Amino acid sequence: MILVRQEIGDVLRDYRLQKGRTLRQVAGRASVALGYLSEVERGQKEASSEILASVADALDVPLSVILRRVSDRLAVSEGANANSNMSGMHIPDTVPAELVAHYDASLMSGRI
Amino acid sequence: MILVRQEIGDVLRDYRLQKGRTLRQVAGRASVALGYLSEVERGQKEASSEILASVADALDVPLSVILRRVSDRLAVSEGANANSNMSGMHIPDTVPAELVAHYDASLMSGRI
């Protein structure tokens, strides 16, 4: 089972590290406990929507960009899982537009 | 403050309704309480990563696609909020690739 909190944690930590900030700085700016933020980054605690918004703001990254990165990572994980039983398949590094369109088109036509 | 759980709830309900399924059917398939799923759809409860994965599976929609839709909706909300003080600005309906690239490029160059 692929867990969103693990992908969210990785994305949050990546942005924090690349901006050269410490857990203390981000936690302080987001008004969350340092230990809690550490567990969120490690995918061991769920971040509430309020906390996610505060941390995104503290990192100066839009929530939409963070969630976009999360969805891209999930696509890679799902592709890897699907490929573990198949060989030679293309592993997407983002949610293919066709895949999203497929689900929407199928819904529209009532085929699902 | 834009809350991710509200966007997640809207996306989950949209897919459920378009597939013509009831709360009872999806909740049953996902092994979650019907009342709880209702609150998740209405953005009043956070869905844990485990529950999110179960519901996505019950809806036959990849988690990556659900989160992609959530990020697109967030981009619209953020664009609308940004535009409330400005006029004539383009409102994106998905996270612009340039925006994501901007944040990554800025991180790489150390400008942020």
Short mmCIF file of C-alpha atoms in Angstrom, two decimals:
data_model
loop_
_atom_site.label_atom_id
_atom_site.label_comp_id
_atom_site.label_asym_id
_atom_site.label_seq_id
_atom_site.Cartn_x
_atom_site.Cartn_y
_atom_site.Cartn_z
CA MET A 1 0.00 0.00 0.00
CA ILE A 2 1.44 3.34 -1.10
CA LEU A 3 1.00 5.94 1.64
CA VAL A 4 0.52 9.59 0.68
CA ARG A 5 2.08 10.82 3.95
CA GLN A 6 5.41 9.29 2.94
CA GLU A 7 5.42 11.13 -0.37
CA ILE A 8 4.28 14.36 1.29
CA GLY A 9 7.04 14.02 3.87
CA ASP A 10 9.70 13.47 1.21
CA VAL A 11 8.52 16.48 -0.80
CA LEU A 12 8.42 18.76 2.25
CA ARG A 13 11.88 17.70 3.34
CA ASP A 14 13.31 18.08 -0.16
CA TYR A 15 12.11 21.67 -0.40
CA ARG A 16 13.32 22.46 3.14
CA LEU A 17 16.79 21.05 2.51
CA GLN A 18 17.19 22.67 -0.87
CA LYS A 19 16.32 26.01 0.69
CA GLY A 20 18.96 25.38 3.31
CA ARG A 21 16.56 25.65 6.22
CA THR A 22 16.53 23.72 9.47
CA LEU A 23 13.61 21.86 11.00
CA ARG A 24 13.71 24.48 13.75
CA GLN A 25 13.36 27.35 11.31
CA VAL A 26 10.48 25.83 9.36
CA ALA A 27 8.71 24.52 12.47
CA GLY A 28 9.08 27.92 14.09
CA ARG A 29 7.73 29.77 11.11
CA ALA A 30 4.86 27.30 10.73
CA SER A 31 4.08 27.32 14.44
CA VAL A 32 4.34 23.53 14.74
CA ALA A 33 6.38 21.40 17.12
CA LEU A 34 9.82 20.53 15.77
CA GLY A 35 9.48 16.87 16.68
CA TYR A 36 6.10 16.68 14.97
CA LEU A 37 7.43 18.26 11.78
CA SER A 38 10.28 15.75 11.84
CA GLU A 39 7.78 12.87 12.02
CA VAL A 40 5.73 14.41 9.21
CA GLU A 41 8.83 14.60 7.01
CA ARG A 42 9.60 10.98 7.79
CA GLY A 43 6.09 9.95 6.81
CA GLN A 44 5.29 8.70 10.30
CA LYS A 45 2.61 11.23 11.14
CA GLU A 46 -0.23 12.61 9.06
CA ALA A 47 -0.14 16.38 8.62
CA SER A 48 -3.55 17.96 9.04
CA SER A 49 -4.69 20.30 6.29
CA GLU A 50 -4.03 23.29 8.55
CA ILE A 51 -0.50 22.16 9.32
CA LEU A 52 0.19 21.35 5.68
CA ALA A 53 -0.91 24.86 4.72
CA SER A 54 1.26 26.41 7.44
CA VAL A 55 4.33 24.40 6.46
CA ALA A 56 3.87 25.16 2.75
CA ASP A 57 3.63 28.83 3.63
CA ALA A 58 6.71 28.57 5.86
CA LEU A 59 8.60 27.01 2.94
CA ASP A 60 7.35 29.67 0.51
CA VAL A 61 6.05 26.97 -1.83
CA PRO A 62 2.42 26.93 -2.99
CA LEU A 63 0.37 24.01 -1.71
CA SER A 64 -0.61 23.25 -5.32
CA VAL A 65 3.05 22.77 -6.27
CA ILE A 66 3.70 20.52 -3.28
CA LEU A 67 0.68 18.35 -4.09
CA ARG A 68 1.66 18.28 -7.75
CA ARG A 69 5.06 16.90 -6.79
CA VAL A 70 3.36 14.37 -4.52
CA SER A 71 1.10 13.19 -7.36
CA ASP A 72 4.09 12.86 -9.69
CA ARG A 73 5.93 10.73 -7.13
CA LEU A 74 2.84 8.58 -6.62
CA ALA A 75 2.69 8.04 -10.38
CA VAL A 76 6.27 6.75 -10.32
CA SER A 77 5.51 4.43 -7.39
CA GLU A 78 2.38 3.13 -9.10
CA GLY A 79 4.24 2.63 -12.35
CA ALA A 80 7.00 0.75 -10.56
CA ASN A 81 4.47 -1.46 -8.77
CA ALA A 82 2.69 -2.18 -12.03
CA ASN A 83 6.00 -2.92 -13.73
CA SER A 84 7.22 -5.32 -11.07
CA ASN A 85 5.27 -8.02 -12.88
CA MET A 86 5.89 -6.73 -16.37
CA SER A 87 9.00 -5.89 -18.33
CA GLY A 88 9.74 -3.29 -20.91
CA MET A 89 6.94 -0.91 -19.85
CA HIS A 90 7.47 2.87 -19.81
CA ILE A 91 7.59 4.28 -16.26
CA PRO A 92 5.99 7.73 -16.19
CA ASP A 93 7.62 10.50 -14.14
CA THR A 94 4.41 12.48 -13.98
CA VAL A 95 0.75 11.64 -14.18
CA PRO A 96 0.29 11.30 -17.96
CA ALA A 97 -2.32 13.70 -19.28
CA GLU A 98 -3.79 10.83 -21.24
CA LEU A 99 -4.27 8.85 -18.04
CA VAL A 100 -6.17 11.67 -16.38
CA ALA A 101 -8.15 12.21 -19.57
CA HIS A 102 -8.87 8.49 -19.79
CA TYR A 103 -10.51 8.49 -16.38
CA ASP A 104 -12.50 11.61 -17.13
CA ALA A 105 -13.53 10.43 -20.59
CA SER A 106 -14.57 7.05 -19.24
CA LEU A 107 -16.62 8.76 -16.59
CA MET A 108 -18.29 11.04 -19.13
CA SER A 109 -19.24 8.14 -21.40
CA GLY A 110 -20.45 6.10 -18.50
CA ARG A 111 -18.16 3.25 -19.34
CA ILE A 112 -16.88 2.96 -15.77
CA MET B 1 -6.51 29.31 4.48
CA ILE B 2 -7.05 26.74 1.72
CA LEU B 3 -7.56 23.29 3.22
CA VAL B 4 -6.42 20.24 1.26
CA ARG B 5 -9.08 18.02 2.86
CA GLN B 6 -11.81 20.09 1.22
CA GLU B 7 -10.30 19.62 -2.22
CA ILE B 8 -9.68 15.93 -1.57
CA GLY B 9 -13.28 15.52 -0.46
CA ASP B 10 -14.61 17.24 -3.57
CA VAL B 11 -12.45 15.10 -5.86
CA LEU B 12 -13.45 11.85 -4.13
CA ARG B 13 -17.13 12.73 -4.29
CA ASP B 14 -16.91 13.78 -7.93
CA TYR B 15 -15.44 10.45 -8.95
CA ARG B 16 -17.93 8.52 -6.81
CA LEU B 17 -20.93 10.34 -8.28
CA GLN B 18 -19.72 10.13 -11.84
CA LYS B 19 -19.32 6.40 -11.43
CA GLY B 20 -22.86 6.22 -10.11
CA ARG B 21 -21.89 4.70 -6.80
CA THR B 22 -23.37 5.29 -3.39
CA LEU B 23 -21.53 6.18 -0.21
CA ARG B 24 -22.55 2.76 1.07
CA GLN B 25 -20.97 0.97 -1.87
CA VAL B 26 -17.68 2.85 -1.73
CA ALA B 27 -17.48 2.76 2.07
CA GLY B 28 -18.20 -0.95 2.01
CA ARG B 29 -15.58 -1.67 -0.58
CA ALA B 30 -13.03 0.51 1.20
CA SER B 31 -13.89 -0.95 4.60
CA VAL B 32 -14.55 2.46 6.14
CA ALA B 33 -17.56 3.73 8.06
CA LEU B 34 -20.19 5.33 5.84
CA GLY B 35 -20.56 8.34 8.12
CA TYR B 36 -16.83 8.87 8.17
CA LEU B 37 -16.56 8.70 4.37
CA SER B 38 -19.37 11.24 4.17
CA GLU B 39 -17.44 13.61 6.43
CA VAL B 40 -14.27 13.07 4.39
CA GLU B 41 -16.14 13.96 1.20
CA ARG B 42 -17.49 17.10 2.85
CA GLY B 43 -13.98 18.10 3.91
CA GLN B 44 -14.81 17.89 7.59
CA LYS B 45 -12.53 15.02 8.46
CA GLU B 46 -8.98 14.28 7.41
CA ALA B 47 -8.56 10.97 5.61
CA SER B 48 -5.52 9.04 6.79
CA SER B 49 -3.15 7.82 4.09
CA GLU B 50 -4.42 4.26 4.60
CA ILE B 51 -8.04 5.33 4.17
CA LEU B 52 -7.20 7.49 1.17
CA ALA B 53 -5.51 4.51 -0.47
CA SER B 54 -8.49 2.25 0.30
CA VAL B 55 -11.02 4.73 -1.04
CA ALA B 56 -9.00 5.37 -4.21
CA ASP B 57 -8.82 1.63 -4.72
CA ALA B 58 -12.56 1.30 -4.08
CA LEU B 59 -13.19 3.98 -6.70
CA ASP B 60 -10.82 2.32 -9.19
CA VAL B 61 -8.92 5.57 -9.60
CA PRO B 62 -5.14 5.72 -9.04
CA LEU B 63 -4.07 7.78 -6.03
CA SER B 64 -1.75 9.76 -8.33
CA VAL B 65 -4.71 10.85 -10.46
CA ILE B 66 -6.73 11.89 -7.42
CA LEU B 67 -3.84 13.93 -6.01
CA ARG B 68 -3.21 15.44 -9.45
CA ARG B 69 -6.80 16.65 -9.55
CA VAL B 70 -6.42 18.00 -6.02
CA SER B 71 -3.29 19.95 -6.99
CA ASP B 72 -5.07 21.38 -10.05
CA ARG B 73 -7.98 22.54 -7.88
CA LEU B 74 -5.59 24.07 -5.39
CA ALA B 75 -3.92 25.97 -8.24
CA VAL B 76 -7.28 27.43 -9.19
CA SER B 77 -8.03 28.44 -5.60
CA GLU B 78 -4.59 30.00 -5.23
CA GLY B 79 -4.98 31.80 -8.52
CA ALA B 80 -8.37 33.12 -7.49
CA ASN B 81 -7.00 34.30 -4.15
CA ALA B 82 -4.09 36.00 -5.84
CA ASN B 83 -6.43 37.60 -8.34
CA SER B 84 -8.83 38.96 -5.78
CA ASN B 85 -6.54 41.95 -5.49
CA MET B 86 -5.57 42.09 -9.11
CA SER B 87 -7.49 42.27 -12.33
CA GLY B 88 -6.84 40.87 -15.74
CA MET B 89 -4.58 38.06 -14.61
CA HIS B 90 -4.75 34.61 -16.19
CA ILE B 91 -6.23 32.02 -13.83
CA PRO B 92 -4.52 28.66 -14.36
CA ASP B 93 -6.61 25.48 -14.35
CA THR B 94 -3.61 23.32 -13.63
CA VAL B 95 -0.27 23.86 -11.95
CA PRO B 96 1.68 25.52 -14.78
CA ALA B 97 4.80 23.57 -15.69
CA GLU B 98 6.71 26.82 -15.62
CA LEU B 99 5.64 27.42 -12.03
CA VAL B 100 6.87 24.04 -10.89
CA ALA B 101 10.07 24.52 -12.91
CA HIS B 102 10.51 27.99 -11.41
CA TYR B 103 10.56 26.60 -7.90
CA ASP B 104 12.91 23.81 -8.83
CA ALA B 105 15.21 26.09 -10.85
CA SER B 106 15.33 28.63 -8.04
CA LEU B 107 16.20 25.90 -5.60
CA MET B 108 18.96 24.57 -7.84
CA SER B 109 20.51 28.01 -8.28
CA GLY B 110 20.20 28.74 -4.60
CA ARG B 111 18.24 31.92 -5.24
CA ILE B 112 15.55 31.01 -2.72
#
